[in-house]
PDB file of C-alpha atoms and ligand atoms in Angstrom:
ATOM      1  CA  MET J 300      21.475 -27.104   0.795  1.00 56.00           C
ATOM      2  CA  PRO J 301      18.158 -28.701   1.761  1.00 62.00           C
ATOM      3  CA  THR J 302      15.219 -28.696  -0.590  1.00 83.00           C
ATOM      4  CA  ILE J 303      12.485 -26.389   0.666  1.00 90.00           C
ATOM      5  CA  THR J 304       9.149 -28.028   1.331  1.00 92.00           C
ATOM      6  CA  TRP J 305       5.984 -25.990   1.533  1.00 92.00           C
ATOM      7  CA  GLN J 306       4.593 -25.935   5.052  1.00 92.00           C
ATOM      8  CA  GLU J 307       1.314 -24.657   6.387  1.00 93.00           C
ATOM      9  CA  MET J 308       3.156 -22.042   8.467  1.00 92.00           C
ATOM     10  CA  PHE J 309       4.239 -20.403   5.188  1.00 94.00           C
ATOM     11  CA  SER J 310       0.645 -19.568   4.361  1.00 94.00           C
ATOM     12  CA  VAL J 311      -0.103 -15.847   4.448  1.00 92.00           C
ATOM     13  CA  GLY J 312      -3.823 -16.592   4.120  1.00 90.00           C
ATOM     14  CA  VAL J 313      -4.173 -15.073   0.661  1.00 90.00           C
ATOM     15  CA  GLU J 314      -4.575 -17.678  -2.076  1.00 92.00           C
ATOM     16  CA  ARG J 315      -2.864 -15.741  -4.860  1.00 92.00           C
ATOM     17  CA  ILE J 316       0.261 -15.073  -2.796  1.00 94.00           C
ATOM     18  CA  ASP J 317       0.439 -18.588  -1.386  1.00 95.00           C
ATOM     19  CA  SER J 318       0.267 -20.171  -4.814  1.00 96.00           C
ATOM     20  CA  GLN J 319       2.992 -17.846  -6.115  1.00 96.00           C
ATOM     21  CA  HIS J 320       5.189 -18.674  -3.125  1.00 95.00           C
ATOM     22  CA  LYS J 321       4.692 -22.373  -3.880  1.00 96.00           C
ATOM     23  CA  GLU J 322       5.772 -21.758  -7.456  1.00 96.00           C
ATOM     24  CA  LEU J 323       8.843 -19.822  -6.274  1.00 94.00           C
ATOM     25  CA  ILE J 324       9.795 -22.684  -3.978  1.00 95.00           C
ATOM     26  CA  ARG J 325       9.387 -25.034  -6.915  1.00 94.00           C
ATOM     27  CA  TRP J 326      11.835 -22.938  -8.970  1.00 94.00           C
ATOM     28  CA  ILE J 327      14.328 -22.775  -6.107  1.00 93.00           C
ATOM     29  CA  ASN J 328      14.189 -26.567  -5.858  1.00 94.00           C
ATOM     30  CA  GLU J 329      14.620 -26.807  -9.633  1.00 92.00           C
ATOM     31  CA  LEU J 330      17.761 -24.716  -9.363  1.00 91.00           C
ATOM     32  CA  GLU J 331      19.078 -26.991  -6.661  1.00 91.00           C
ATOM     33  CA  LYS J 332      18.399 -30.023  -8.859  1.00 90.00           C
ATOM     34  CA  SER J 333      20.081 -28.492 -11.891  1.00 90.00           C
ATOM     35  CA  LEU J 334      23.158 -27.553  -9.852  1.00 88.00           C
ATOM     36  CA  LYS J 335      23.474 -31.092  -8.559  1.00 87.00           C
ATOM     37  CA  ALA J 336      22.706 -32.921 -11.751  1.00 83.00           C
ATOM     38  CA  GLU J 337      24.126 -30.947 -14.618  1.00 68.00           C
ATOM     39  CA  PRO J 338      27.804 -30.488 -15.270  1.00 67.00           C
ATOM     40  CA  THR J 339      27.057 -28.013 -18.056  1.00 78.00           C
ATOM     41  CA  ASP J 340      26.080 -24.381 -17.719  1.00 84.00           C
ATOM     42  CA  GLU J 341      23.034 -24.272 -19.907  1.00 86.00           C
ATOM     43  CA  PRO J 342      20.447 -25.991 -17.653  1.00 87.00           C
ATOM     44  CA  VAL J 343      21.590 -23.900 -14.686  1.00 88.00           C
ATOM     45  CA  ARG J 344      21.454 -20.711 -16.724  1.00 89.00           C
ATOM     46  CA  SER J 345      17.987 -21.533 -17.970  1.00 91.00           C
ATOM     47  CA  VAL J 346      16.580 -22.352 -14.508  1.00 90.00           C
ATOM     48  CA  LEU J 347      18.264 -19.246 -13.090  1.00 89.00           C
ATOM     49  CA  THR J 348      16.596 -17.075 -15.705  1.00 92.00           C
ATOM     50  CA  SER J 349      13.170 -18.586 -15.003  1.00 93.00           C
ATOM     51  CA  LEU J 350      13.617 -18.320 -11.250  1.00 91.00           C
ATOM     52  CA  ILE J 351      14.626 -14.679 -11.477  1.00 93.00           C
ATOM     53  CA  SER J 352      11.847 -13.681 -13.819  1.00 95.00           C
ATOM     54  CA  TYR J 353       9.284 -15.504 -11.692  1.00 95.00           C
ATOM     55  CA  THR J 354      10.627 -13.745  -8.577  1.00 95.00           C
ATOM     56  CA  GLU J 355      10.216 -10.370 -10.268  1.00 95.00           C
ATOM     57  CA  TYR J 356       6.740 -11.233 -11.510  1.00 97.00           C
ATOM     58  CA  HIS J 357       5.770 -12.316  -8.009  1.00 96.00           C
ATOM     59  CA  PHE J 358       7.081  -9.101  -6.438  1.00 96.00           C
ATOM     60  CA  ASP J 359       5.186  -6.991  -8.976  1.00 97.00           C
ATOM     61  CA  SER J 360       2.066  -8.950  -8.212  1.00 96.00           C
ATOM     62  CA  GLU J 361       2.426  -8.530  -4.433  1.00 95.00           C
ATOM     63  CA  GLU J 362       3.147  -4.837  -4.817  1.00 96.00           C
ATOM     64  CA  GLU J 363       0.088  -4.351  -6.989  1.00 95.00           C
ATOM     65  CA  LEU J 364      -2.008  -6.026  -4.310  1.00 93.00           C
ATOM     66  CA  MET J 365      -0.507  -3.694  -1.695  1.00 93.00           C
ATOM     67  CA  ARG J 366      -1.310  -0.601  -3.742  1.00 94.00           C
ATOM     68  CA  LEU J 367      -4.853  -1.797  -4.433  1.00 92.00           C
ATOM     69  CA  ASN J 368      -5.393  -2.302  -0.728  1.00 91.00           C
ATOM     70  CA  ASP J 369      -3.604   0.889   0.429  1.00 92.00           C
ATOM     71  CA  TYR J 370      -1.197  -1.158   2.458  1.00 93.00           C
ATOM     72  CA  PRO J 371       0.549   1.232   4.876  1.00 93.00           C
ATOM     73  CA  GLN J 372       3.873  -0.664   4.824  1.00 93.00           C
ATOM     74  CA  TYR J 373       4.013  -0.647   1.015  1.00 95.00           C
ATOM     75  CA  ILE J 374       7.217   1.394   0.643  1.00 96.00           C
ATOM     76  CA  ARG J 375       9.119  -0.568   3.253  1.00 95.00           C
ATOM     77  CA  HIS J 376       8.052  -3.865   1.705  1.00 95.00           C
ATOM     78  CA  LYS J 377       8.886  -2.692  -1.812  1.00 97.00           C
ATOM     79  CA  VAL J 378      12.355  -1.591  -0.672  1.00 96.00           C
ATOM     80  CA  ALA J 379      12.988  -5.156   0.590  1.00 95.00           C
ATOM     81  CA  HIS J 380      11.900  -6.530  -2.796  1.00 95.00           C
ATOM     82  CA  ASP J 381      14.046  -4.019  -4.715  1.00 96.00           C
ATOM     83  CA  LYS J 382      17.090  -4.813  -2.622  1.00 95.00           C
ATOM     84  CA  LEU J 383      16.673  -8.539  -3.218  1.00 93.00           C
ATOM     85  CA  LYS J 384      16.218  -7.970  -6.963  1.00 93.00           C
ATOM     86  CA  LEU J 385      19.509  -6.058  -7.140  1.00 94.00           C
ATOM     87  CA  GLN J 386      21.390  -8.730  -5.200  1.00 91.00           C
ATOM     88  CA  VAL J 387      19.980 -11.510  -7.358  1.00 91.00           C
ATOM     89  CA  ARG J 388      20.751  -9.624 -10.568  1.00 91.00           C
ATOM     90  CA  SER J 389      24.332  -9.077  -9.510  1.00 91.00           C
ATOM     91  CA  MET J 390      24.770 -12.796  -8.751  1.00 88.00           C
ATOM     92  CA  GLN J 391      23.283 -13.603 -12.137  1.00 89.00           C
ATOM     93  CA  ALA J 392      25.755 -11.235 -13.792  1.00 91.00           C
ATOM     94  CA  ARG J 393      28.631 -12.939 -11.978  1.00 90.00           C
ATOM     95  CA  PHE J 394      27.383 -16.317 -13.168  1.00 89.00           C
ATOM     96  CA  ALA J 395      27.191 -15.031 -16.734  1.00 89.00           C
ATOM     97  CA  LYS J 396      30.819 -13.962 -16.481  1.00 91.00           C
ATOM     98  CA  GLY J 397      31.876 -17.453 -15.505  1.00 88.00           C
ATOM     99  CA  ASP J 398      31.719 -17.349 -11.711  1.00 88.00           C
ATOM    100  CA  ARG J 399      30.221 -20.794 -11.045  1.00 82.00           C
ATOM    101  CA  VAL J 400      30.073 -20.279  -7.282  1.00 84.00           C
ATOM    102  CA  SER J 401      27.503 -17.545  -7.722  1.00 86.00           C
ATOM    103  CA  ALA J 402      24.718 -19.981  -8.658  1.00 87.00           C
ATOM    104  CA  ASN J 403      25.224 -21.919  -5.424  1.00 88.00           C
ATOM    105  CA  GLU J 404      25.409 -18.680  -3.479  1.00 88.00           C
ATOM    106  CA  LEU J 405      22.234 -17.509  -5.117  1.00 88.00           C
ATOM    107  CA  LEU J 406      20.462 -20.728  -4.209  1.00 90.00           C
ATOM    108  CA  ALA J 407      21.472 -20.499  -0.541  1.00 91.00           C
ATOM    109  CA  PHE J 408      20.744 -16.798  -0.378  1.00 90.00           C
ATOM    110  CA  LEU J 409      17.346 -17.005  -2.052  1.00 90.00           C
ATOM    111  CA  SER J 410      16.111 -19.977  -0.016  1.00 92.00           C
ATOM    112  CA  ASP J 411      17.042 -18.294   3.266  1.00 92.00           C
ATOM    113  CA  TRP J 412      15.691 -14.953   2.149  1.00 92.00           C
ATOM    114  CA  LEU J 413      12.394 -16.346   0.901  1.00 91.00           C
ATOM    115  CA  VAL J 414      11.594 -18.328   4.034  1.00 92.00           C
ATOM    116  CA  GLU J 415      12.519 -15.365   6.250  1.00 93.00           C
ATOM    117  CA  HIS J 416      10.589 -12.898   4.090  1.00 93.00           C
ATOM    118  CA  ILE J 417       7.452 -15.060   3.910  1.00 93.00           C
ATOM    119  CA  LEU J 418       7.431 -15.708   7.651  1.00 92.00           C
ATOM    120  CA  SER J 419       7.937 -12.076   8.639  1.00 91.00           C
ATOM    121  CA  THR J 420       7.169  -9.459   6.000  1.00 92.00           C
ATOM    122  CA  ASP J 421       4.617 -11.299   3.842  1.00 94.00           C
ATOM    123  CA  THR J 422       2.751 -12.719   6.822  1.00 93.00           C
ATOM    124  CA  LEU J 423       2.205  -9.176   8.120  1.00 91.00           C
ATOM    125  CA  PHE J 424       0.844  -8.141   4.749  1.00 91.00           C
ATOM    126  CA  GLY J 425      -1.432 -11.190   4.657  1.00 91.00           C
ATOM    127  CA  GLU J 426      -2.805 -10.381   8.108  1.00 90.00           C
ATOM    128  CA  LYS J 427      -3.481  -6.805   7.123  1.00 88.00           C
ATOM    129  CA  LEU J 428      -5.258  -7.864   3.949  1.00 86.00           C
ATOM    130  CA  ARG J 429      -7.446 -10.342   5.756  1.00 83.00           C
ATOM    131  CA  SER J 430      -8.365  -7.862   8.476  1.00 84.00           C
ATOM    132  CA  ARG J 431      -9.566  -5.243   6.006  1.00 74.00           C
ATOM    133  CA  SER J 432     -13.243  -4.495   6.301  1.00 50.00           C
ATOM    134  CA  GLY J 433     -15.196  -4.703   3.087  1.00 54.00           C
ATOM    135  CA  GLY J 434     -13.180  -7.594   1.759  1.00 56.00           C
ATOM    136  CA  LEU J 435      -9.948  -7.897  -0.150  1.00 61.00           C
ATOM    137  CA  ALA J 436      -8.898  -6.566  -3.473  1.00 62.00           C
ATOM    138  CA  THR J 437      -7.156  -9.652  -4.794  1.00 63.00           C
TER     139      THR J 437
HETATM  140 FE1  FE2 M 661       7.030  -9.790  -0.245  1.00 96.09          FE
END
C-alpha cells in the first residue's frame, strides 16, 4: 500500500477543507507506518481510533459548511459520509474482536475512498462554494 502524498490536484480551493484533508492523509500514513512497524496491537489500535475520530470530525465540519452555504447536494454528500462511517466502524469492530486483517483492509479502503472522494465529491463542493456570490461562509 503506497503512502499518500498531498498533491495540488487534491485542493478543493477552500483552506479549511484542504488542511483537514492533509491531516486525514497524515493519519492514514500513520496507520500504514504502525501496521508495518509494530507487531503489537496497541499502536495500531491507537492510530485507528485517532484516524476514525478525525474522519468523523472532518465530515461534521464539511457538512456544517454545506449547511451554512445551502449546498444543494448536501444530502447526497452526507449519505456518502454516513456510508463510509458505517463501513469504517464495522472494520474497527472486527479489529477489536481480533481480526488483524481488518486494519490492513481499512487502510486500503480508506486511502482509495479518500482520494476518490476528494477528487470527485469534495471538488464539486469546493467549486460551488467558491462560485457563490457574496463570499463564503467558512
Ligand atoms: Fe466530503
